[in-house]
Structure formats: C-alpha cells, structure tokens
Coordinates of C-alpha atoms in Angstrom, one line a residue:
M1 CA 101.1 82.1 78.9
K2 CA 97.5 83.3 79.0
V3 CA 96.4 85.2 82.1
A4 CA 92.9 86.3 83.1
V5 CA 92.7 89.4 85.3
V6 CA 89.7 89.4 87.6
I7 CA 88.6 92.9 88.8
P8 CA 85.5 93.1 91.0
T9 CA 83.9 96.6 91.2
Y10 CA 81.1 98.6 92.8
N11 CA 80.6 102.3 91.9
R12 CA 84.2 102.8 90.8
R13 CA 83.6 104.2 87.3
R14 CA 85.9 107.1 88.2
C15 CA 89.0 105.0 88.6
I16 CA 88.4 101.5 87.2
G17 CA 89.7 102.6 83.7
A18 CA 93.2 103.0 85.2
A19 CA 93.1 99.5 86.6
I20 CA 91.9 97.9 83.4
D21 CA 94.5 99.9 81.3
S22 CA 97.3 98.7 83.6
A23 CA 96.2 95.1 83.2
L24 CA 95.9 95.3 79.4
A25 CA 99.4 96.9 79.2
Q26 CA 100.9 93.8 80.7
A27 CA 100.5 91.9 77.4
G28 CA 103.6 91.2 75.4
P29 CA 105.6 88.5 73.7
G30 CA 104.5 85.1 75.1
L31 CA 101.9 86.7 77.4
Q32 CA 98.2 87.1 76.6
V33 CA 96.0 89.1 78.9
E34 CA 92.2 89.2 79.2
V35 CA 90.3 91.2 81.7
L36 CA 87.1 90.0 83.5
V37 CA 85.3 92.9 85.3
V38 CA 82.7 91.7 87.8
D39 CA 80.2 94.5 88.5
D40 CA 78.4 94.1 91.8
R41 CA 75.3 95.9 90.7
S42 CA 76.8 99.4 90.5
T43 CA 74.5 102.4 90.3
D44 CA 76.9 104.7 88.5
D45 CA 76.4 103.2 85.0
T46 CA 79.7 101.3 85.3
R47 CA 78.6 98.5 83.0
C48 CA 77.4 100.7 80.2
W49 CA 80.5 102.8 80.3
L50 CA 82.8 99.8 80.3
S51 CA 81.0 98.2 77.4
Q52 CA 81.4 101.4 75.3
T53 CA 84.9 102.3 76.4
Y54 CA 86.4 98.9 75.9
A55 CA 84.4 97.6 72.9
G56 CA 86.6 95.4 70.8
R57 CA 89.2 95.0 73.5
P58 CA 89.9 91.8 75.5
V59 CA 87.6 93.0 78.3
Q60 CA 84.5 91.0 79.4
V61 CA 82.0 92.6 81.8
L62 CA 80.0 90.3 84.1
T63 CA 77.2 91.3 86.5
N64 CA 76.4 89.5 89.8
A65 CA 72.8 88.5 90.2
G66 CA 72.7 90.4 93.5
R67 CA 75.1 92.3 95.7
K68 CA 77.8 89.8 96.7
G69 CA 80.6 91.9 98.1
P70 CA 84.3 91.8 97.1
A71 CA 84.8 88.0 97.9
G72 CA 81.7 87.2 95.9
G73 CA 82.8 89.3 93.0
R74 CA 86.1 87.6 92.8
N75 CA 84.4 84.2 93.0
T76 CA 82.2 85.1 90.1
G77 CA 85.3 85.9 88.1
L78 CA 87.2 82.8 89.1
A79 CA 84.2 80.6 88.2
A80 CA 83.9 82.3 84.8
V81 CA 87.6 81.7 84.1
Q82 CA 87.2 78.0 85.1
A83 CA 84.1 77.6 82.9
R84 CA 85.8 79.1 79.9
G85 CA 89.1 77.2 80.2
G86 CA 92.2 78.0 78.2
F87 CA 93.9 80.1 80.9
D88 CA 97.2 79.3 82.6
A89 CA 96.8 81.7 85.5
V90 CA 94.4 84.2 87.1
A91 CA 95.6 87.6 88.5
L92 CA 93.5 89.5 91.1
L93 CA 93.3 93.3 90.9
D94 CA 91.0 95.6 92.8
S95 CA 89.3 98.4 90.8
D96 CA 91.1 101.2 92.6
D97 CA 94.6 99.6 92.2
R98 CA 97.0 99.4 89.2
F99 CA 99.6 96.9 88.1
L100 CA 103.1 98.2 87.9
P101 CA 104.7 97.5 84.4
G102 CA 106.0 94.0 83.9
H103 CA 104.2 92.5 87.0
L104 CA 102.5 89.7 85.2
A105 CA 105.5 88.9 83.0
E106 CA 107.6 88.5 86.2
A107 CA 104.9 86.3 87.8
A108 CA 104.7 84.1 84.7
A109 CA 108.5 83.7 84.7
L110 CA 108.4 82.5 88.3
M111 CA 105.6 80.0 87.6
T112 CA 107.4 78.7 84.5
A113 CA 110.7 78.2 86.3
E114 CA 109.1 76.9 89.5
P115 CA 106.1 74.6 88.6
D116 CA 105.3 73.8 92.2
V117 CA 104.6 77.5 92.9
Q118 CA 100.9 78.1 92.3
V119 CA 100.4 81.3 94.2
V120 CA 102.7 84.3 93.5
F121 CA 102.6 87.7 95.2
G122 CA 105.0 90.7 95.4
R123 CA 105.5 94.2 96.7
A124 CA 103.1 97.0 96.4
R125 CA 103.5 100.8 96.4
Y126 CA 100.9 102.9 98.3
V127 CA 100.0 106.4 97.4
Q128 CA 97.9 108.8 99.4
G129 CA 97.0 112.2 98.1
G130 CA 99.4 111.8 95.2
T131 CA 102.3 111.1 97.5
E132 CA 103.9 107.6 98.1
V133 CA 103.7 106.5 101.7
P134 CA 105.7 103.7 103.4
Y135 CA 102.6 101.7 104.3
M136 CA 103.5 98.0 105.0
G137 CA 107.0 98.3 103.4
M138 CA 109.1 97.6 106.5
A139 CA 106.7 94.9 107.7
F140 CA 106.8 93.3 104.3
D141 CA 110.6 93.1 104.4
R142 CA 110.7 91.8 107.9
K143 CA 108.1 89.1 107.4
L144 CA 109.6 88.0 104.1
A145 CA 113.0 87.6 105.9
A146 CA 111.3 85.6 108.7
S147 CA 109.4 83.2 106.3
P148 CA 110.7 79.7 105.7
V149 CA 112.6 79.5 102.4
L150 CA 113.0 76.6 100.0
R151 CA 114.9 78.5 97.3
R152 CA 115.9 82.1 96.7
T153 CA 117.1 83.8 93.5
E154 CA 117.9 87.4 92.7
A155 CA 114.3 87.7 91.3
W156 CA 112.2 85.7 93.7
T157 CA 111.8 83.6 96.8
V158 CA 110.1 80.2 96.9
F159 CA 108.8 79.3 100.3
D160 CA 109.1 76.0 102.1
P161 CA 105.6 74.5 101.6
G162 CA 105.8 72.7 104.9
G163 CA 106.3 75.9 106.9
F164 CA 104.5 78.7 105.1
F165 CA 101.1 77.9 106.5
A166 CA 102.4 78.3 110.1
S167 CA 104.3 81.4 109.0
L168 CA 101.1 83.0 107.7
L169 CA 99.3 82.2 110.9
R170 CA 102.1 83.7 112.9
H171 CA 102.7 86.9 110.9
G172 CA 99.2 87.7 109.6
C173 CA 98.4 89.0 106.1
W174 CA 101.5 91.0 105.0
F175 CA 101.0 91.3 101.2
N176 CA 98.5 93.1 99.0
L177 CA 95.8 91.1 97.2
S178 CA 96.3 93.0 94.0
T179 CA 99.8 91.6 93.6
V180 CA 98.5 88.0 93.7
V181 CA 98.6 85.7 90.7
L182 CA 97.1 82.2 90.9
A183 CA 98.0 79.2 88.8
T184 CA 94.9 77.4 87.5
A185 CA 95.0 74.7 90.2
A186 CA 94.8 77.3 92.9
A187 CA 92.3 79.4 91.0
G188 CA 89.8 76.5 91.4
E189 CA 89.5 77.5 95.1
R190 CA 86.9 80.0 96.3
M191 CA 86.8 82.8 98.9
Q192 CA 84.4 82.8 101.8
E193 CA 81.7 85.2 100.7
E194 CA 80.2 85.7 104.2
L195 CA 83.4 87.4 105.2
R196 CA 83.5 91.2 104.8
V197 CA 86.9 91.8 106.2
S198 CA 90.1 89.6 106.0
E199 CA 88.5 87.5 103.3
D200 CA 91.8 87.6 101.5
Y201 CA 93.9 86.5 104.5
E202 CA 91.6 83.5 105.2
F203 CA 92.0 82.6 101.5
W204 CA 95.8 82.7 101.6
V205 CA 95.9 80.6 104.7
R206 CA 93.6 78.0 103.2
L207 CA 95.5 77.9 99.9
S208 CA 98.9 77.5 101.7
R209 CA 97.7 74.1 103.0
R210 CA 97.7 72.8 99.5
H211 CA 99.6 75.0 97.1
G212 CA 103.2 76.4 96.9
F213 CA 103.8 80.1 97.4
G214 CA 106.4 82.4 95.9
C215 CA 107.3 86.1 96.3
L216 CA 108.6 88.4 93.6
H217 CA 111.4 90.6 94.8

C-alpha cells in the first residue's frame, strides 16, 4: 500500500521535523510513505529549511498561493495527491503532532481486511508540558462504546454505515484529526475552507453519509 501523508503548516519550523520524521518512520514491508507538506505562506523560513533538511527524501513541499488556513492547506494536499495518482490512501497529520509507531500499518491492515471502510481513525495520546494528560480518553471510550457497530475484532471496530452519521451528530467530534486515514475514494472530498473551527467535524459528518468508518483499538 502507498500512503500520502498531508501536513499543513504555518510558522511551525520548530516542531514540524518531528511530525515529518514520525510519518517517514511508518514505512515498512508492503507500506510506502510519502509526505506532502503544505506551507501556508510561513514567515519563519519553513520552506527553505524543509527543502534543505529533507533533500533526497520522499518529502514534497507545496506552498499555497495565499493564506488559506488549516482546511485550505489540507485541501491543497488532497488535490495534489489526487492529481499525482498512484496512492491507495491519504493520512492527515498536523504539524505539531506525531504518529505513534505502526499507526499507518494498522490502518492499512484494516482497510485491506475491510474494503468498505474508507475512513479510519484511532486513539491519540495528549502531552502537556512533557506530561501525558487524560484529555478525551474517557470520552473516546464512552462514545466508541455507544456507536453503532457492524463488526468488532480485537484490533478494530467497523461501524454500521446506516447509523454512524446520526451517532456523529449526537456525540460530536470525539477523535483526533491526526489519527485519520482516508482511502482514495474519501480523499476525493474536500473540507469547507471558510470554517476556522470545527472544520474537521463538519468533514467527518459529511463523509459519514457516503463512506464507511472504522476505528483502530
């Protein structure tokens, strides 16, 4: 499986390297990874630093024509992936986040085993001041348990496509964007760029009308 990781950024030169490195480290047997960084006209020399630091690595740096915000940056990356072709999935990652080891391999395994699942998400760990904090953990477990299930294995849950839309409306946004992996069919959709908050939640609700969702345990 070949996965593109889309990372929008604005003035995050101090931390984006950790995000990119965590994405590149996901590659392994049967899993190719390329990173597309979308720079939203940063003023901290992000683009030059990335071009030098990741020269010769599978990292492409794109620049928005004007400031587009986080939804616009992700859309630029999704459009570039679609234009290039050849990818099986697109993973979303914010520039101040990092993938835990094996995340993309687990998402790929779910998508391979469950072809009707086109949007995968999972748990996230939250760190504040160097200390892990229990942000969203209990809510995640509670809302996962309350969501309509089609199939459940030890590794993942596949949601009932007929009920997950209503479940999202009822429970709100309860998973982190940086855990989401989209199959190419779902990656053809776009976020609403005029939204500056909850743009991810609106996107998931809209996707749930047409695409199957699954959750990594």
